[in-house]
Amino acid sequence: MTASQDDTRFSKPLIYMLIGSAFILALSLGIRHGFGLYLVPMSHEFSWNHQVFSLAIAMQNLLWGAVQPFTGALADKYGSKIVVAVGGVLYTIGLLLMSVSSSAWLLDLSAGLIIGMALSATSFSVLLSAVGRAAHPSRRGMAMGIASAAGSFGQFIMLPTTLLLIKNFGWSSALVISAILAALIIPLAWMLKAPMYTDPNSKQVSHKPALSFKQILKIAFSHKPFIWLALGFLVCGFQVVFLGIHLPGYLIDHGFDASTGTVFLALVGLFNIVGTYSAGFLGDKFSKPHLLMWLYGLRGIAIIAFLALPLTTWSVYIFGTVMGLLWLSTVPLTNGIVANMFGVKYLTMLSGIVFFTHQVGSFFGGWLGGLNHDITGNYNIIWACSIVLSAFGVLVHFFVNEKAVVDD
């Protein structure tokens, strides 16, 4: 084996970082994906309409995205482990407060404000950027795909676990137990210590001064493909949050019990393990913008088929399987494009900027889903929006390329 070939293998520090990132994402995203299961029991207990809970989760997603560039800037400057550890503390506090939320304002504070901030520090942008910096460029997509798949495994495990906790102990106790699990993020953050990858054969030493936050923003927003990429990520946020929060309620409206929606979301998590890993692997070999076009197009086709066919338990499970393959496969591809455009030095911050548009979509997917249901008693308008947005997602990626703008 040559030195250059050996250099592409995952180093021990990177392997430890992948393991730590895997557990952190599994906990962070696994707990977060179970929030849709609290909509019905909390709304019934406090006589809320669907919009109350939906607005809190929509606020969570919007704040998560708005804070993400600043969280990313802190991670780029001070390191990921400190930022992730603080996020673990906030996540624990937010879940404990959510467990005693008997009013809309307290739910907005806990599930919306505090957990939104916590997610900005314990989810994809910070962790995948840390992994991307430490990995060899030829293995960067695969490394990000492995870390992304871990979050899906957490969803697969946590969703049925959350349902069992709610059924056996009540929604409040389920949130307290989730808070205890979220506290494990704090010690796991110390596994994120792999250094940035440097080419051992390169003799060049960069003496370029660090760019300011304002300078990075100017470069990013003057690059049109970056703007198109961000707009495409908005589609992803709208669709996944609408389905994640409202599909269990949609199924209950059509006579199914809560377990059917839970199995749907668990299948999404299970098959997203395959989808995200495959996306990372394929992204190292094929055009990432072209792969994203296929993903958004197939999402639209899957939604149309789900609505057009008779609604049965098996159609729900097949839809969950298909959507799982397409669910967060966008994440390693989108982050990989950002890395190719701008290098990895400012990857966390720039990924955070793109992720903000994802969360704008998440806000509207979560909130408008509840508003549509409260006004009309169904989700028809939001289903139609999801289909139209899939076509939009295909279109915008025609204008995205991976050409480097800033060197590492």
CSV table of C-alpha atoms in Angstrom, one decimal:
chain,number,residue,atom,x,y,z
A,1,MET,CA,0.0,0.0,0.0
A,2,THR,CA,1.4,3.4,-0.9
A,3,ALA,CA,1.5,6.3,1.4
A,4,SER,CA,-1.1,8.2,-0.5
A,5,GLN,CA,-3.4,5.2,-0.5
A,6,ASP,CA,-2.9,4.7,3.3
A,7,ASP,CA,-3.6,8.4,3.8
A,8,THR,CA,-7.1,8.1,2.6
A,9,ARG,CA,-8.0,5.6,5.4
A,10,PHE,CA,-9.9,6.9,8.5
A,11,SER,CA,-7.4,7.8,11.3
A,12,LYS,CA,-8.0,6.7,14.9
A,13,PRO,CA,-8.9,10.2,16.0
A,14,LEU,CA,-11.4,10.4,13.1
A,15,ILE,CA,-12.9,7.0,14.1
A,16,TYR,CA,-13.3,8.2,17.7
A,17,MET,CA,-15.0,11.4,16.3
A,18,LEU,CA,-17.3,9.3,14.1
A,19,ILE,CA,-18.3,7.2,17.1
A,20,GLY,CA,-18.9,10.2,19.3
A,21,SER,CA,-20.8,12.1,16.5
A,22,ALA,CA,-22.9,8.9,15.9
A,23,PHE,CA,-24.1,8.7,19.5
A,24,ILE,CA,-24.6,12.5,19.8
A,25,LEU,CA,-26.7,12.7,16.6
A,26,ALA,CA,-28.6,9.5,17.6
A,27,LEU,CA,-29.6,11.1,20.9
A,28,SER,CA,-30.2,14.7,19.6
A,29,LEU,CA,-32.1,13.8,16.5
A,30,GLY,CA,-33.8,10.7,17.9
A,31,ILE,CA,-35.3,12.7,20.8
A,32,ARG,CA,-36.3,15.5,18.4
A,33,HIS,CA,-38.0,13.3,15.9
A,34,GLY,CA,-40.2,11.9,18.6
A,35,PHE,CA,-41.8,15.3,19.3
A,36,GLY,CA,-44.7,14.7,16.9
A,37,LEU,CA,-45.9,11.9,19.3
A,38,TYR,CA,-46.5,14.5,22.0
A,39,LEU,CA,-48.9,16.6,19.8
A,40,VAL,CA,-52.0,14.6,20.5
A,41,PRO,CA,-51.6,13.8,24.2
A,42,MET,CA,-50.5,17.3,25.2
A,43,SER,CA,-53.2,19.0,23.1
A,44,HIS,CA,-55.9,16.8,24.6
A,45,GLU,CA,-54.8,17.3,28.2
A,46,PHE,CA,-54.6,21.1,27.9
A,47,SER,CA,-57.4,21.6,25.3
A,48,TRP,CA,-55.1,23.2,22.8
A,49,ASN,CA,-55.8,23.2,19.1
A,50,HIS,CA,-53.1,21.7,16.9
A,51,GLN,CA,-51.7,25.2,16.1
A,52,VAL,CA,-50.4,25.7,19.7
A,53,PHE,CA,-48.1,22.7,19.6
A,54,SER,CA,-47.2,23.2,15.9
A,55,LEU,CA,-46.2,26.8,16.5
A,56,ALA,CA,-43.8,25.8,19.3
A,57,ILE,CA,-42.1,23.2,17.1
A,58,ALA,CA,-42.1,25.6,14.2
A,59,MET,CA,-40.4,28.2,16.4
A,60,GLN,CA,-37.9,25.5,17.5
A,61,ASN,CA,-37.0,24.9,13.9
A,62,LEU,CA,-36.8,28.6,12.9
A,63,LEU,CA,-34.6,29.5,15.9
A,64,TRP,CA,-32.5,26.4,15.3
A,65,GLY,CA,-31.7,27.7,11.8
A,66,ALA,CA,-31.3,31.4,12.8
A,67,VAL,CA,-28.8,30.6,15.5
A,68,GLN,CA,-26.9,28.0,13.5
A,69,PRO,CA,-24.5,30.3,11.6
A,70,PHE,CA,-23.5,31.9,14.9
A,71,THR,CA,-23.1,28.5,16.6
A,72,GLY,CA,-21.1,27.4,13.6
A,73,ALA,CA,-18.9,30.4,13.9
A,74,LEU,CA,-18.2,29.6,17.5
A,75,ALA,CA,-17.4,26.0,16.7
A,76,ASP,CA,-15.0,27.1,13.9
A,77,LYS,CA,-13.2,29.4,16.3
A,78,TYR,CA,-13.3,27.5,19.7
A,79,GLY,CA,-13.8,23.9,18.6
A,80,SER,CA,-16.8,21.6,18.3
A,81,LYS,CA,-16.6,19.9,21.6
A,82,ILE,CA,-17.2,23.0,23.8
A,83,VAL,CA,-20.2,24.0,21.6
A,84,VAL,CA,-21.7,20.5,21.6
A,85,ALA,CA,-21.3,20.2,25.4
A,86,VAL,CA,-23.1,23.5,26.0
A,87,GLY,CA,-25.8,22.3,23.6
A,88,GLY,CA,-26.2,19.1,25.7
A,89,VAL,CA,-26.8,21.2,28.8
A,90,LEU,CA,-29.5,23.4,27.0
A,91,TYR,CA,-31.2,20.3,25.6
A,92,THR,CA,-31.5,18.7,29.1
A,93,ILE,CA,-32.9,21.9,30.5
A,94,GLY,CA,-35.3,22.4,27.6
A,95,LEU,CA,-36.8,18.9,27.9
A,96,LEU,CA,-37.2,19.2,31.7
A,97,LEU,CA,-39.1,22.5,31.2
A,98,MET,CA,-41.2,21.0,28.4
A,99,SER,CA,-42.2,18.2,30.8
A,100,VAL,CA,-44.0,20.8,33.0
A,101,SER,CA,-45.3,23.0,30.2
A,102,SER,CA,-49.0,23.5,30.9
A,103,SER,CA,-49.3,26.8,29.0
A,104,ALA,CA,-48.5,27.9,25.4
A,105,TRP,CA,-45.8,30.4,26.5
A,106,LEU,CA,-43.9,27.8,28.5
A,107,LEU,CA,-44.1,25.4,25.7
A,108,ASP,CA,-42.7,28.1,23.3
A,109,LEU,CA,-39.9,28.8,25.8
A,110,SER,CA,-38.9,25.2,26.3
A,111,ALA,CA,-39.7,23.3,23.1
A,112,GLY,CA,-39.3,26.4,21.0
A,113,LEU,CA,-36.5,28.7,22.3
A,114,ILE,CA,-34.3,26.5,24.5
A,115,ILE,CA,-34.4,23.2,22.5
A,116,GLY,CA,-34.1,25.2,19.3
A,117,MET,CA,-30.8,26.7,20.5
A,118,ALA,CA,-29.7,23.2,21.8
A,119,LEU,CA,-30.3,21.6,18.4
A,120,SER,CA,-28.1,24.2,16.7
A,121,ALA,CA,-25.2,23.0,18.7
A,122,THR,CA,-25.9,19.2,18.7
A,123,SER,CA,-27.0,18.4,15.2
A,124,PHE,CA,-25.8,18.2,11.6
A,125,SER,CA,-24.1,21.5,10.9
A,126,VAL,CA,-21.6,21.4,13.8
A,127,LEU,CA,-21.0,17.6,13.8
A,128,LEU,CA,-20.8,17.0,10.1
A,129,SER,CA,-18.5,20.0,9.6
A,130,ALA,CA,-16.2,18.6,12.3
A,131,VAL,CA,-16.1,15.2,10.6
A,132,GLY,CA,-15.7,16.9,7.2
A,133,ARG,CA,-12.7,18.8,8.3
A,134,ALA,CA,-11.0,15.7,9.8
A,135,ALA,CA,-11.6,13.4,6.8
A,136,HIS,CA,-9.5,13.1,3.6
A,137,PRO,CA,-11.2,14.9,0.8
A,138,SER,CA,-11.8,11.7,-1.2
A,139,ARG,CA,-13.5,10.1,1.8
A,140,ARG,CA,-15.3,13.2,3.1
A,141,GLY,CA,-18.7,12.3,1.6
A,142,MET,CA,-18.6,8.8,3.1
A,143,ALA,CA,-17.5,10.1,6.5
A,144,MET,CA,-20.4,12.6,6.5
A,145,GLY,CA,-22.8,9.8,5.3
A,146,ILE,CA,-21.8,7.5,8.2
A,147,ALA,CA,-22.3,10.3,10.8
A,148,SER,CA,-25.7,11.2,9.2
A,149,ALA,CA,-26.9,7.6,9.2
A,150,ALA,CA,-26.3,7.6,13.0
A,151,GLY,CA,-29.0,10.2,13.5
A,152,SER,CA,-31.4,8.0,11.6
A,153,PHE,CA,-30.6,5.0,13.7
A,154,GLY,CA,-31.4,7.2,16.7
A,155,GLN,CA,-34.8,8.0,15.2
A,156,PHE,CA,-35.4,4.3,14.6
A,157,ILE,CA,-34.7,3.5,18.2
A,158,MET,CA,-36.1,6.5,20.0
A,159,LEU,CA,-39.5,6.7,18.2
A,160,PRO,CA,-40.9,3.3,19.5
A,161,THR,CA,-39.2,3.9,22.8
A,162,THR,CA,-40.9,7.3,23.1
A,163,LEU,CA,-44.3,5.8,22.3
A,164,LEU,CA,-43.8,3.1,24.9
A,165,LEU,CA,-42.8,5.7,27.5
A,166,ILE,CA,-45.8,7.9,26.8
A,167,LYS,CA,-48.2,5.0,26.9
A,168,ASN,CA,-46.7,3.5,30.2
A,169,PHE,CA,-45.6,6.6,32.1
A,170,GLY,CA,-47.4,9.6,30.5
A,171,TRP,CA,-46.0,12.3,28.3
A,172,SER,CA,-44.4,14.3,31.1
A,173,SER,CA,-42.4,11.4,32.5
A,174,ALA,CA,-41.4,10.5,29.0
A,175,LEU,CA,-39.9,13.9,28.6
A,176,VAL,CA,-38.0,13.6,31.9
A,177,ILE,CA,-36.5,10.3,30.8
A,178,SER,CA,-35.5,11.9,27.5
A,179,ALA,CA,-33.8,14.7,29.4
A,180,ILE,CA,-31.7,12.2,31.2
A,181,LEU,CA,-30.7,10.7,27.9
A,182,ALA,CA,-29.9,14.1,26.4
A,183,ALA,CA,-27.5,14.7,29.3
A,184,LEU,CA,-25.3,12.0,27.9
A,185,ILE,CA,-24.4,14.4,25.1
A,186,ILE,CA,-22.2,16.4,27.5
A,187,PRO,CA,-19.5,13.7,28.1
A,188,LEU,CA,-19.8,12.4,24.5
A,189,ALA,CA,-18.7,15.9,23.3
A,190,TRP,CA,-15.2,15.2,24.5
A,191,MET,CA,-14.8,12.6,21.7
A,192,LEU,CA,-14.8,15.3,19.1
A,193,LYS,CA,-11.0,15.9,19.1
A,194,ALA,CA,-9.8,14.8,15.6
A,195,PRO,CA,-7.6,17.6,14.0
A,196,MET,CA,-8.3,19.1,10.6
A,197,TYR,CA,-6.9,17.0,7.8
A,198,THR,CA,-3.8,18.3,6.1
A,199,ASP,CA,-2.1,16.9,3.1
A,200,PRO,CA,1.3,15.4,4.3
A,201,ASN,CA,2.7,15.8,0.8
A,202,SER,CA,2.0,19.5,0.7
A,203,LYS,CA,4.8,21.9,1.4
A,204,GLN,CA,2.7,25.0,1.2
A,205,VAL,CA,1.9,26.8,4.5
A,206,SER,CA,-1.0,29.2,4.3
A,207,HIS,CA,-0.3,32.6,5.9
A,208,LYS,CA,-3.7,34.1,4.8
A,209,PRO,CA,-5.4,36.0,7.6
A,210,ALA,CA,-8.6,34.6,8.9
A,211,LEU,CA,-11.7,36.1,7.3
A,212,SER,CA,-14.3,37.9,9.4
A,213,PHE,CA,-17.9,36.7,9.7
A,214,LYS,CA,-18.9,39.7,7.5
A,215,GLN,CA,-16.3,38.8,4.8
A,216,ILE,CA,-17.5,35.2,4.7
A,217,LEU,CA,-21.1,36.3,4.3
A,218,LYS,CA,-20.1,38.6,1.5
A,219,ILE,CA,-18.3,35.9,-0.4
A,220,ALA,CA,-21.1,33.4,0.1
A,221,PHE,CA,-24.0,35.6,-0.9
A,222,SER,CA,-22.2,36.9,-4.0
A,223,HIS,CA,-21.9,33.3,-5.3
A,224,LYS,CA,-25.2,32.5,-7.0
A,225,PRO,CA,-24.9,28.7,-6.9
A,226,PHE,CA,-24.6,28.9,-3.1
A,227,ILE,CA,-27.9,30.9,-3.0
A,228,TRP,CA,-29.6,28.3,-5.2
A,229,LEU,CA,-28.3,25.5,-3.0
A,230,ALA,CA,-29.8,27.3,0.1
A,231,LEU,CA,-33.2,27.7,-1.6
A,232,GLY,CA,-33.2,24.0,-2.4
A,233,PHE,CA,-32.6,23.1,1.2
A,234,LEU,CA,-35.7,25.0,2.1
A,235,VAL,CA,-37.7,22.3,0.3
A,236,CYS,CA,-36.2,19.6,2.4
A,237,GLY,CA,-37.0,21.4,5.7
A,238,PHE,CA,-40.6,22.0,4.7
A,239,GLN,CA,-41.3,18.4,3.7
A,240,VAL,CA,-39.5,16.5,6.6
A,241,VAL,CA,-41.0,18.6,9.4
A,242,PHE,CA,-44.5,18.5,7.9
A,243,LEU,CA,-44.4,14.7,7.7
A,244,GLY,CA,-42.5,14.3,11.0
A,245,ILE,CA,-44.9,16.4,13.0
A,246,HIS,CA,-48.2,15.9,11.2
A,247,LEU,CA,-48.3,12.5,9.6
A,248,PRO,CA,-49.1,10.7,12.9
A,249,GLY,CA,-52.1,13.2,13.3
A,250,TYR,CA,-53.1,12.7,9.7
A,251,LEU,CA,-53.3,9.0,10.2
A,252,ILE,CA,-55.3,9.4,13.4
A,253,ASP,CA,-57.7,11.5,11.5
A,254,HIS,CA,-58.2,8.6,9.1
A,255,GLY,CA,-58.9,6.1,11.7
A,256,PHE,CA,-55.4,4.7,12.5
A,257,ASP,CA,-54.0,4.5,16.0
A,258,ALA,CA,-50.9,6.2,17.2
A,259,SER,CA,-48.7,3.1,16.7
A,260,THR,CA,-49.2,3.3,12.9
A,261,GLY,CA,-47.7,6.8,12.8
A,262,THR,CA,-44.9,5.7,15.1
A,263,VAL,CA,-44.0,2.7,12.8
A,264,PHE,CA,-44.0,5.1,9.9
A,265,LEU,CA,-41.5,7.4,11.5
A,266,ALA,CA,-39.4,4.5,12.7
A,267,LEU,CA,-39.3,3.1,9.2
A,268,VAL,CA,-38.2,6.5,8.0
A,269,GLY,CA,-35.4,6.4,10.5
A,270,LEU,CA,-34.4,2.8,9.7
A,271,PHE,CA,-34.2,3.3,5.9
A,272,ASN,CA,-32.6,6.7,6.2
A,273,ILE,CA,-29.6,4.9,7.6
A,274,VAL,CA,-29.3,3.3,4.1
A,275,GLY,CA,-30.2,6.5,2.3
A,276,THR,CA,-27.8,8.8,4.1
A,277,TYR,CA,-24.8,6.4,3.9
A,278,SER,CA,-25.6,5.7,0.2
A,279,ALA,CA,-25.9,9.5,-0.5
A,280,GLY,CA,-22.5,10.1,1.0
A,281,PHE,CA,-20.9,7.2,-0.9
A,282,LEU,CA,-22.5,8.3,-4.2
A,283,GLY,CA,-21.6,11.9,-3.6
A,284,ASP,CA,-17.9,11.0,-3.7
A,285,LYS,CA,-18.3,9.5,-7.2
A,286,PHE,CA,-21.1,11.5,-8.9
A,287,SER,CA,-22.3,15.0,-9.2
A,288,LYS,CA,-23.9,16.0,-5.9
A,289,PRO,CA,-26.3,18.6,-7.5
A,290,HIS,CA,-27.6,15.9,-9.9
A,291,LEU,CA,-28.1,13.5,-7.1
A,292,LEU,CA,-30.1,16.1,-5.2
A,293,MET,CA,-32.3,16.7,-8.3
A,294,TRP,CA,-33.1,13.0,-8.3
A,295,LEU,CA,-33.9,13.0,-4.5
A,296,TYR,CA,-36.3,15.9,-4.7
A,297,GLY,CA,-38.0,14.5,-7.8
A,298,LEU,CA,-38.5,11.1,-6.2
A,299,ARG,CA,-39.9,12.7,-3.1
A,300,GLY,CA,-42.6,14.4,-5.2
A,301,ILE,CA,-43.4,11.1,-7.0
A,302,ALA,CA,-43.6,9.3,-3.6
A,303,ILE,CA,-46.0,11.8,-2.1
A,304,ILE,CA,-48.3,11.8,-5.2
A,305,ALA,CA,-48.4,8.0,-5.1
A,306,PHE,CA,-49.2,7.9,-1.4
A,307,LEU,CA,-52.1,10.3,-1.8
A,308,ALA,CA,-53.4,8.7,-5.0
A,309,LEU,CA,-53.4,5.1,-3.7
A,310,PRO,CA,-55.9,3.7,-1.1
A,311,LEU,CA,-54.7,4.5,2.4
A,312,THR,CA,-53.9,1.2,4.2
A,313,THR,CA,-51.5,0.2,6.9
A,314,TRP,CA,-49.2,-1.3,4.2
A,315,SER,CA,-49.3,1.8,2.0
A,316,VAL,CA,-48.2,3.9,5.1
A,317,TYR,CA,-45.3,1.5,5.7
A,318,ILE,CA,-44.2,1.5,2.1
A,319,PHE,CA,-44.4,5.3,2.1
A,320,GLY,CA,-42.3,5.4,5.2
A,321,THR,CA,-39.7,3.0,3.6
A,322,VAL,CA,-39.4,5.1,0.4
A,323,MET,CA,-39.3,8.4,2.3
A,324,GLY,CA,-36.7,7.0,4.6
A,325,LEU,CA,-34.4,6.4,1.7
A,326,LEU,CA,-34.9,10.0,0.6
A,327,TRP,CA,-35.3,11.7,4.0
A,328,LEU,CA,-32.0,13.2,5.1
A,329,SER,CA,-29.9,12.0,2.2
A,330,THR,CA,-29.8,15.6,1.2
A,331,VAL,CA,-27.7,16.5,4.2
A,332,PRO,CA,-24.3,14.9,3.4
A,333,LEU,CA,-24.7,16.0,-0.3
A,334,THR,CA,-25.5,19.6,0.6
A,335,ASN,CA,-22.8,19.9,3.2
A,336,GLY,CA,-20.4,18.3,0.7
A,337,ILE,CA,-21.2,20.9,-1.9
A,338,VAL,CA,-20.5,23.7,0.5
A,339,ALA,CA,-17.2,22.1,1.4
A,340,ASN,CA,-16.2,21.8,-2.3
A,341,MET,CA,-17.2,25.5,-2.9
A,342,PHE,CA,-15.5,27.1,0.1
A,343,GLY,CA,-13.2,24.6,1.6
A,344,VAL,CA,-13.5,23.3,5.2
A,345,LYS,CA,-12.0,26.1,7.2
A,346,TYR,CA,-15.3,27.9,7.5
A,347,LEU,CA,-17.5,24.9,6.8
A,348,THR,CA,-19.5,25.0,10.0
A,349,MET,CA,-20.5,28.6,9.6
A,350,LEU,CA,-21.4,28.3,5.9
A,351,SER,CA,-23.3,25.0,6.4
A,352,GLY,CA,-25.2,26.9,9.2
A,353,ILE,CA,-26.2,29.6,6.7
A,354,VAL,CA,-27.5,27.1,4.2
A,355,PHE,CA,-29.2,25.2,7.1
A,356,PHE,CA,-31.0,28.4,8.1
A,357,THR,CA,-33.1,28.2,4.9
A,358,HIS,CA,-33.8,24.5,5.7
A,359,GLN,CA,-35.2,25.7,9.0
A,360,VAL,CA,-37.3,28.5,7.4
A,361,GLY,CA,-38.9,25.7,5.4
A,362,SER,CA,-39.2,23.6,8.6
A,363,PHE,CA,-41.0,26.5,10.3
A,364,PHE,CA,-43.6,26.8,7.6
A,365,GLY,CA,-44.0,23.0,7.2
A,366,GLY,CA,-44.7,22.6,10.9
A,367,TRP,CA,-46.8,25.7,11.5
A,368,LEU,CA,-48.8,25.8,8.3
A,369,GLY,CA,-49.6,22.1,8.7
A,370,GLY,CA,-51.3,22.8,12.1
A,371,LEU,CA,-52.9,26.0,10.8
A,372,ASN,CA,-54.3,24.2,7.7
A,373,HIS,CA,-55.7,21.5,9.9
A,374,ASP,CA,-57.3,23.9,12.4
A,375,ILE,CA,-59.0,25.9,9.6
A,376,THR,CA,-60.1,23.1,7.2
A,377,GLY,CA,-59.9,19.9,9.3
A,378,ASN,CA,-57.4,18.4,6.8
A,379,TYR,CA,-53.9,18.8,5.3
A,380,ASN,CA,-54.8,19.0,1.6
A,381,ILE,CA,-53.2,22.4,0.9
A,382,ILE,CA,-49.9,21.4,2.6
A,383,TRP,CA,-49.8,18.2,0.7
A,384,ALA,CA,-50.1,20.1,-2.5
A,385,CYS,CA,-47.4,22.6,-1.4
A,386,SER,CA,-45.1,19.6,-0.7
A,387,ILE,CA,-45.5,18.3,-4.3
A,388,VAL,CA,-45.0,21.7,-5.8
A,389,LEU,CA,-41.9,22.3,-3.7
A,390,SER,CA,-40.4,19.0,-4.9
A,391,ALA,CA,-40.6,20.3,-8.5
A,392,PHE,CA,-38.9,23.5,-7.3
A,393,GLY,CA,-36.2,21.5,-5.6
A,394,VAL,CA,-35.4,19.8,-8.9
A,395,LEU,CA,-35.3,23.0,-10.8
A,396,VAL,CA,-33.0,25.0,-8.5
A,397,HIS,CA,-30.3,22.4,-8.5
A,398,PHE,CA,-29.9,22.9,-12.3
A,399,PHE,CA,-28.1,26.1,-11.3
A,400,VAL,CA,-25.9,24.6,-8.6
A,401,ASN,CA,-22.3,23.5,-9.3
A,402,GLU,CA,-19.4,22.4,-7.0
A,403,LYS,CA,-16.7,24.7,-8.4
A,404,ALA,CA,-14.3,25.9,-5.7
A,405,VAL,CA,-14.7,29.6,-4.8
A,406,VAL,CA,-12.4,29.7,-1.7
A,407,ASP,CA,-9.4,27.4,-1.0
A,408,ASP,CA,-8.9,25.8,2.4
